[in-house]
Amino acid sequence: MPPAMREGGRLVVVGGVAAGMSAASRARRLRPDIEIVVFERSGDVSYGSCLLPYFVSGAIESRDSLVRVTADSFRNERHIDVRLHTEVTAIDRARKKVTFRGPDGDGDISFDVLVLATGAAAVRPPLPGIDMPGVVTLRTLADGESLRADLESGRVRNATVVGAGYIGLEMAEALSARGAAVTVIELLPTVLSTFDPDMSEFVERELHDRGVAVRKEARVEGFEPGDGSPRLGYVITGGQRLAADLAMVSVGVRPAVRLASEAGLELGATGAIKVDARQVTSEPSILAAGDCAEAHHIVTGRPAWIPLGTTANRQGKLAGENAVGGSARFGGIAGTNITKVFDLEVAQTGLTERAAAEEGFATESVRIRSVTRAHAYPGAGEVRVKLVFEPDGGRLLGGQIIGREGAGKRIDTIAAALHAKMTISDLSDVDMSYAPPFSPVWDPVAMAAL
C-alpha cells in the first residue's frame, strides 16, 4: 500500500492522456486539499488517441473535437497543475523527487506519492532510411496532424502500411479514404495475427474487396528516397522496390519503462512495470497505470501486457484513488478489443484457440455463421462467432466475432461471461434480448454456445 497522503501533500503524475489524467482527476475528486502536478512532454494532455485514424481519414473534421479536456480546463476548473512540453528525466526514490526538463529549463520537485503513466512507444525498427520524411508512425495528436496535412497536400498517391495489426488496418482504411493506392506488408502468415487464422481470413478478404493489396510473409528491408527528392520514394521488400509516397510503420508498441527501470522499479516478465492489484509498484510510494504497466489476465491468471485505452482509463482511475489513501483493487483484463476494417466489424476477448494452446489449456472451439438481425428484416448482415472453451467442464476461454454492422459489440456479452467465469452451458442459458431489428431469435452468441 502507498503511504497515507498527508493533508496538503503532493501527488505527482508523469504522463497525461488516459491513465495519467484519470489518476489526477480521481485524486482531485477525493482530495481537494492536496497539490497535484502532471508532467506531459507533448503539447496535449487529454485527447482520444484511438480516434486518430479517423481524424487522418477526414471522418472527424476538427482537431478540437479530439481534445476531451484542455490543459487550461484542468488548471482552472480542477486545480491540477498541468505542465506541458515538460519531460521527467529521472526519479530519485530515496529523496522522493523527480527531475524534469521544460520550456523554462531543468528543475526538480518532491512528491509524497508518484503515479507513472508513461504509456508506450511505437516500435521503429533500425532499417535503412526509416528516419527520412514520409516514413511515419501514429501515436500522438501531433503525429495525426502532420500525417493529415501530408495527405491533404495531394502528394500521396501510393502508400504502404508496414504491419497488419489493428492500427495498421485502420490506417489502410484511412489512407484508402484519402484516395491513395494502399499496400499492406505483413511479416507473419496472416493479417490480424491476434485472431485465429480461420477468422482473420475474412478480414483479408475484405481488404482485397476494397482494393488494398496484401503481401504476407514479407519483410521490409529498408526505405529509399525518390528520384531527386529527400522524401520517401520506395519501400524495399523481397529485394523489390515498391513505389511509395508514404509509409506508415505499425509494427507494434513497447511499454515506456526507461524511467521506471533507471529508478530501480521491478519490471514484470512482459517487460512492463510490475504492479499489484492496487497498481502499486515495488516502491510503495510509486504507482503505475496504463500502457506502461502490467495487468492481471482473468483467463490465464497471470500478468499480461495488452495496451488498450479501456485498461488505461480503468487503471488510472484506480491508481488515483489509491494514491490518496484508497484500497481499491483492479479486477483484471480479458484483452477485450474491437475495431472495424472498412465495413467489417472485428472483435475479440479472452484467448484465441492458438493462444489457449500456447498457454497449456486443452481446448475445443466452435464457429458459427449467423445474421445480425432477423433474417427477413431489412439490413441483416452476416456475422461469424467463434468460441474457445475447455472440453472438460466447458469453461469459456475466449471469443472472436467478425461481421457487418451490429456484430462487433456482441463481444461484450462474451467478455462479461469470462469475468463471471461462465461455462459454455451457462452462456447458452443467458436470457438475451430479441426483436427483429436487433437480432435473430437465437442471438449469434447464444447460438454458438448452444
PDB file of N, CA, C and O in Angstrom, residues 368-385 401-408 410 434-448:
ATOM      1  N   ILE A 368     -19.668 -20.449 -35.796  1.00  0.00           N
ATOM      2  CA  ILE A 368     -20.956 -20.475 -36.482  1.00  0.00           C
ATOM      3  C   ILE A 368     -21.118 -19.229 -37.352  1.00  0.00           C
ATOM      4  O   ILE A 368     -20.443 -18.220 -37.153  1.00  0.00           O
ATOM      5  N   ARG A 369     -22.015 -19.332 -38.302  1.00  0.00           N
ATOM      6  CA  ARG A 369     -22.369 -18.192 -39.157  1.00  0.00           C
ATOM      7  C   ARG A 369     -23.835 -17.874 -38.925  1.00  0.00           C
ATOM      8  O   ARG A 369     -24.688 -18.754 -38.926  1.00  0.00           O
ATOM      9  N   SER A 370     -24.113 -16.597 -38.698  1.00  0.00           N
ATOM     10  CA  SER A 370     -25.486 -16.174 -38.457  1.00  0.00           C
ATOM     11  C   SER A 370     -25.689 -14.802 -39.083  1.00  0.00           C
ATOM     12  O   SER A 370     -24.913 -14.388 -39.963  1.00  0.00           O
ATOM     13  N   VAL A 371     -26.722 -14.089 -38.616  1.00  0.00           N
ATOM     14  CA  VAL A 371     -27.005 -12.738 -39.102  1.00  0.00           C
ATOM     15  C   VAL A 371     -27.232 -11.819 -37.919  1.00  0.00           C
ATOM     16  O   VAL A 371     -27.537 -12.264 -36.812  1.00  0.00           O
ATOM     17  N   THR A 372     -27.088 -10.529 -38.172  1.00  0.00           N
ATOM     18  CA  THR A 372     -27.173  -9.550 -37.086  1.00  0.00           C
ATOM     19  C   THR A 372     -28.601  -9.177 -36.741  1.00  0.00           C
ATOM     20  O   THR A 372     -28.852  -8.601 -35.673  1.00  0.00           O
ATOM     21  N   ARG A 373     -29.574  -9.463 -37.624  1.00  0.00           N
ATOM     22  CA  ARG A 373     -30.988  -9.158 -37.382  1.00  0.00           C
ATOM     23  C   ARG A 373     -31.810 -10.371 -37.806  1.00  0.00           C
ATOM     24  O   ARG A 373     -31.279 -11.323 -38.362  1.00  0.00           O
ATOM     25  N   ALA A 374     -33.102 -10.335 -37.543  1.00  0.00           N
ATOM     26  CA  ALA A 374     -33.972 -11.397 -38.032  1.00  0.00           C
ATOM     27  C   ALA A 374     -33.841 -11.502 -39.557  1.00  0.00           C
ATOM     28  O   ALA A 374     -33.716 -10.484 -40.247  1.00  0.00           O
ATOM     29  N   HIS A 375     -33.864 -12.716 -40.078  1.00  0.00           N
ATOM     30  CA  HIS A 375     -33.487 -12.944 -41.470  1.00  0.00           C
ATOM     31  C   HIS A 375     -34.315 -12.140 -42.461  1.00  0.00           C
ATOM     32  O   HIS A 375     -33.820 -11.757 -43.521  1.00  0.00           O
ATOM     33  N   ALA A 376     -35.577 -11.868 -42.159  1.00  0.00           N
ATOM     34  CA  ALA A 376     -36.441 -11.145 -43.096  1.00  0.00           C
ATOM     35  C   ALA A 376     -36.403  -9.637 -42.896  1.00  0.00           C
ATOM     36  O   ALA A 376     -36.969  -8.891 -43.697  1.00  0.00           O
ATOM     37  N   TYR A 377     -35.729  -9.190 -41.824  1.00  0.00           N
ATOM     38  CA  TYR A 377     -35.721  -7.755 -41.535  1.00  0.00           C
ATOM     39  C   TYR A 377     -34.656  -7.078 -42.398  1.00  0.00           C
ATOM     40  O   TYR A 377     -33.543  -7.586 -42.530  1.00  0.00           O
ATOM     41  N   PRO A 378     -34.978  -5.929 -43.012  1.00  0.00           N
ATOM     42  CA  PRO A 378     -34.011  -5.260 -43.900  1.00  0.00           C
ATOM     43  C   PRO A 378     -32.704  -4.940 -43.176  1.00  0.00           C
ATOM     44  O   PRO A 378     -32.693  -4.559 -42.005  1.00  0.00           O
ATOM     45  N   GLY A 379     -31.614  -5.095 -43.897  1.00  0.00           N
ATOM     46  CA  GLY A 379     -30.306  -4.707 -43.367  1.00  0.00           C
ATOM     47  C   GLY A 379     -29.587  -5.767 -42.575  1.00  0.00           C
ATOM     48  O   GLY A 379     -28.525  -5.493 -41.992  1.00  0.00           O
ATOM     49  N   ALA A 380     -30.099  -6.982 -42.525  1.00  0.00           N
ATOM     50  CA  ALA A 380     -29.419  -8.040 -41.787  1.00  0.00           C
ATOM     51  C   ALA A 380     -28.070  -8.343 -42.439  1.00  0.00           C
ATOM     52  O   ALA A 380     -27.985  -8.547 -43.651  1.00  0.00           O
ATOM     53  N   GLY A 381     -27.027  -8.338 -41.632  1.00  0.00           N
ATOM     54  CA  GLY A 381     -25.685  -8.607 -42.143  1.00  0.00           C
ATOM     55  C   GLY A 381     -25.129  -9.897 -41.588  1.00  0.00           C
ATOM     56  O   GLY A 381     -25.541 -10.370 -40.524  1.00  0.00           O
ATOM     57  N   GLU A 382     -24.180 -10.468 -42.293  1.00  0.00           N
ATOM     58  CA  GLU A 382     -23.590 -11.730 -41.868  1.00  0.00           C
ATOM     59  C   GLU A 382     -22.671 -11.515 -40.662  1.00  0.00           C
ATOM     60  O   GLU A 382     -22.006 -10.485 -40.541  1.00  0.00           O
ATOM     61  N   VAL A 383     -22.635 -12.492 -39.766  1.00  0.00           N
ATOM     62  CA  VAL A 383     -21.749 -12.443 -38.611  1.00  0.00           C
ATOM     63  C   VAL A 383     -21.224 -13.847 -38.350  1.00  0.00           C
ATOM     64  O   VAL A 383     -21.950 -14.831 -38.500  1.00  0.00           O
ATOM     65  N   ARG A 384     -19.947 -13.920 -37.999  1.00  0.00           N
ATOM     66  CA  ARG A 384     -19.322 -15.175 -37.590  1.00  0.00           C
ATOM     67  C   ARG A 384     -18.869 -15.051 -36.145  1.00  0.00           C
ATOM     68  O   ARG A 384     -18.230 -14.063 -35.775  1.00  0.00           O
ATOM     69  N   VAL A 385     -19.172 -16.053 -35.359  1.00  0.00           N
ATOM     70  CA  VAL A 385     -18.797 -16.098 -33.943  1.00  0.00           C
ATOM     71  C   VAL A 385     -17.976 -17.351 -33.706  1.00  0.00           C
ATOM     72  O   VAL A 385     -18.368 -18.444 -34.120  1.00  0.00           O
ATOM     73  N   ILE A 401     -15.439 -12.338 -32.881  1.00  0.00           N
ATOM     74  CA  ILE A 401     -16.618 -12.021 -33.697  1.00  0.00           C
ATOM     75  C   ILE A 401     -16.178 -11.169 -34.878  1.00  0.00           C
ATOM     76  O   ILE A 401     -15.448 -10.186 -34.710  1.00  0.00           O
ATOM     77  N   ILE A 402     -16.613 -11.532 -36.061  1.00  0.00           N
ATOM     78  CA  ILE A 402     -16.353 -10.757 -37.269  1.00  0.00           C
ATOM     79  C   ILE A 402     -17.650 -10.704 -38.070  1.00  0.00           C
ATOM     80  O   ILE A 402     -18.280 -11.734 -38.313  1.00  0.00           O
ATOM     81  N   GLY A 403     -18.076  -9.496 -38.436  1.00  0.00           N
ATOM     82  CA  GLY A 403     -19.318  -9.389 -39.196  1.00  0.00           C
ATOM     83  C   GLY A 403     -19.646  -7.969 -39.582  1.00  0.00           C
ATOM     84  O   GLY A 403     -18.857  -7.045 -39.366  1.00  0.00           O
ATOM     85  N   ARG A 404     -20.832  -7.806 -40.130  1.00  0.00           N
ATOM     86  CA  ARG A 404     -21.279  -6.497 -40.595  1.00  0.00           C
ATOM     87  C   ARG A 404     -21.896  -5.708 -39.450  1.00  0.00           C
ATOM     88  O   ARG A 404     -21.888  -6.130 -38.295  1.00  0.00           O
ATOM     89  N   GLU A 405     -22.466  -4.572 -39.788  1.00  0.00           N
ATOM     90  CA  GLU A 405     -22.974  -3.635 -38.780  1.00  0.00           C
ATOM     91  C   GLU A 405     -23.878  -4.340 -37.763  1.00  0.00           C
ATOM     92  O   GLU A 405     -24.790  -5.070 -38.125  1.00  0.00           O
ATOM     93  N   GLY A 406     -23.586  -4.102 -36.504  1.00  0.00           N
ATOM     94  CA  GLY A 406     -24.354  -4.726 -35.435  1.00  0.00           C
ATOM     95  C   GLY A 406     -23.720  -5.978 -34.873  1.00  0.00           C
ATOM     96  O   GLY A 406     -24.233  -6.576 -33.925  1.00  0.00           O
ATOM     97  N   ALA A 407     -22.570  -6.397 -35.433  1.00  0.00           N
ATOM     98  CA  ALA A 407     -21.934  -7.637 -34.994  1.00  0.00           C
ATOM     99  C   ALA A 407     -20.985  -7.421 -33.819  1.00  0.00           C
ATOM    100  O   ALA A 407     -21.022  -8.153 -32.832  1.00  0.00           O
ATOM    101  N   GLY A 408     -20.117  -6.435 -33.936  1.00  0.00           N
ATOM    102  CA  GLY A 408     -18.952  -6.337 -33.079  1.00  0.00           C
ATOM    103  C   GLY A 408     -19.213  -6.206 -31.592  1.00  0.00           C
ATOM    104  O   GLY A 408     -18.572  -6.877 -30.769  1.00  0.00           O
ATOM    105  N   ARG A 410     -21.335  -7.322 -29.761  1.00  0.00           N
ATOM    106  CA  ARG A 410     -21.743  -8.563 -29.089  1.00  0.00           C
ATOM    107  C   ARG A 410     -20.581  -9.190 -28.316  1.00  0.00           C
ATOM    108  O   ARG A 410     -20.790 -10.055 -27.470  1.00  0.00           O
ATOM    109  N   TYR A 434     -34.434 -10.078 -27.734  1.00  0.00           N
ATOM    110  CA  TYR A 434     -34.767 -10.355 -29.125  1.00  0.00           C
ATOM    111  C   TYR A 434     -35.807  -9.376 -29.619  1.00  0.00           C
ATOM    112  O   TYR A 434     -36.819  -9.111 -28.970  1.00  0.00           O
ATOM    113  N   ALA A 435     -35.532  -8.809 -30.773  1.00  0.00           N
ATOM    114  CA  ALA A 435     -36.512  -8.121 -31.614  1.00  0.00           C
ATOM    115  C   ALA A 435     -35.911  -8.109 -33.008  1.00  0.00           C
ATOM    116  O   ALA A 435     -34.681  -7.987 -33.160  1.00  0.00           O
ATOM    117  N   PRO A 436     -36.717  -8.240 -34.063  1.00  0.00           N
ATOM    118  CA  PRO A 436     -36.187  -8.381 -35.419  1.00  0.00           C
ATOM    119  C   PRO A 436     -35.167  -7.319 -35.848  1.00  0.00           C
ATOM    120  O   PRO A 436     -34.221  -7.659 -36.567  1.00  0.00           O
ATOM    121  N   PRO A 437     -35.301  -6.034 -35.431  1.00  0.00           N
ATOM    122  CA  PRO A 437     -34.302  -5.058 -35.882  1.00  0.00           C
ATOM    123  C   PRO A 437     -32.910  -5.270 -35.282  1.00  0.00           C
ATOM    124  O   PRO A 437     -31.941  -4.667 -35.749  1.00  0.00           O
ATOM    125  N   PHE A 438     -32.808  -6.108 -34.211  1.00  0.00           N
ATOM    126  CA  PHE A 438     -31.551  -6.200 -33.484  1.00  0.00           C
ATOM    127  C   PHE A 438     -30.899  -7.578 -33.520  1.00  0.00           C
ATOM    128  O   PHE A 438     -29.684  -7.695 -33.351  1.00  0.00           O
ATOM    129  N   SER A 439     -31.679  -8.621 -33.705  1.00  0.00           N
ATOM    130  CA  SER A 439     -31.119  -9.965 -33.564  1.00  0.00           C
ATOM    131  C   SER A 439     -32.102 -11.003 -34.084  1.00  0.00           C
ATOM    132  O   SER A 439     -33.312 -10.789 -34.045  1.00  0.00           O
ATOM    133  N   PRO A 440     -31.583 -12.152 -34.550  1.00  0.00           N
ATOM    134  CA  PRO A 440     -32.486 -13.292 -34.733  1.00  0.00           C
ATOM    135  C   PRO A 440     -32.933 -13.784 -33.355  1.00  0.00           C
ATOM    136  O   PRO A 440     -32.380 -13.382 -32.331  1.00  0.00           O
ATOM    137  N   VAL A 441     -33.920 -14.660 -33.324  1.00  0.00           N
ATOM    138  CA  VAL A 441     -34.468 -15.089 -32.040  1.00  0.00           C
ATOM    139  C   VAL A 441     -33.405 -15.786 -31.190  1.00  0.00           C
ATOM    140  O   VAL A 441     -33.398 -15.683 -29.974  1.00  0.00           O
ATOM    141  N   TRP A 442     -32.499 -16.521 -31.840  1.00  0.00           N
ATOM    142  CA  TRP A 442     -31.308 -17.011 -31.155  1.00  0.00           C
ATOM    143  C   TRP A 442     -30.166 -16.048 -31.496  1.00  0.00           C
ATOM    144  O   TRP A 442     -29.705 -16.020 -32.631  1.00  0.00           O
ATOM    145  N   ASP A 443     -29.751 -15.242 -30.517  1.00  0.00           N
ATOM    146  CA  ASP A 443     -28.623 -14.343 -30.760  1.00  0.00           C
ATOM    147  C   ASP A 443     -27.412 -15.159 -31.211  1.00  0.00           C
ATOM    148  O   ASP A 443     -27.214 -16.289 -30.749  1.00  0.00           O
ATOM    149  N   PRO A 444     -26.582 -14.617 -32.123  1.00  0.00           N
ATOM    150  CA  PRO A 444     -25.437 -15.387 -32.607  1.00  0.00           C
ATOM    151  C   PRO A 444     -24.513 -15.907 -31.499  1.00  0.00           C
ATOM    152  O   PRO A 444     -23.973 -17.021 -31.621  1.00  0.00           O
ATOM    153  N   VAL A 445     -24.342 -15.148 -30.422  1.00  0.00           N
ATOM    154  CA  VAL A 445     -23.505 -15.631 -29.325  1.00  0.00           C
ATOM    155  C   VAL A 445     -24.161 -16.828 -28.644  1.00  0.00           C
ATOM    156  O   VAL A 445     -23.512 -17.840 -28.338  1.00  0.00           O
ATOM    157  N   ALA A 446     -25.466 -16.731 -28.396  1.00  0.00           N
ATOM    158  CA  ALA A 446     -26.189 -17.850 -27.782  1.00  0.00           C
ATOM    159  C   ALA A 446     -26.190 -19.064 -28.696  1.00  0.00           C
ATOM    160  O   ALA A 446     -26.063 -20.212 -28.237  1.00  0.00           O
ATOM    161  N   MET A 447     -26.320 -18.827 -30.001  1.00  0.00           N
ATOM    162  CA  MET A 447     -26.332 -19.933 -30.953  1.00  0.00           C
ATOM    163  C   MET A 447     -24.996 -20.681 -30.924  1.00  0.00           C
ATOM    164  O   MET A 447     -24.950 -21.923 -30.929  1.00  0.00           O
ATOM    165  N   ALA A 448     -23.895 -19.917 -30.892  1.00  0.00           N
ATOM    166  CA  ALA A 448     -22.583 -20.551 -30.834  1.00  0.00           C
ATOM    167  C   ALA A 448     -22.425 -21.367 -29.561  1.00  0.00           C
ATOM    168  O   ALA A 448     -21.924 -22.502 -29.584  1.00  0.00           O
TER     169      ALA A 448
END
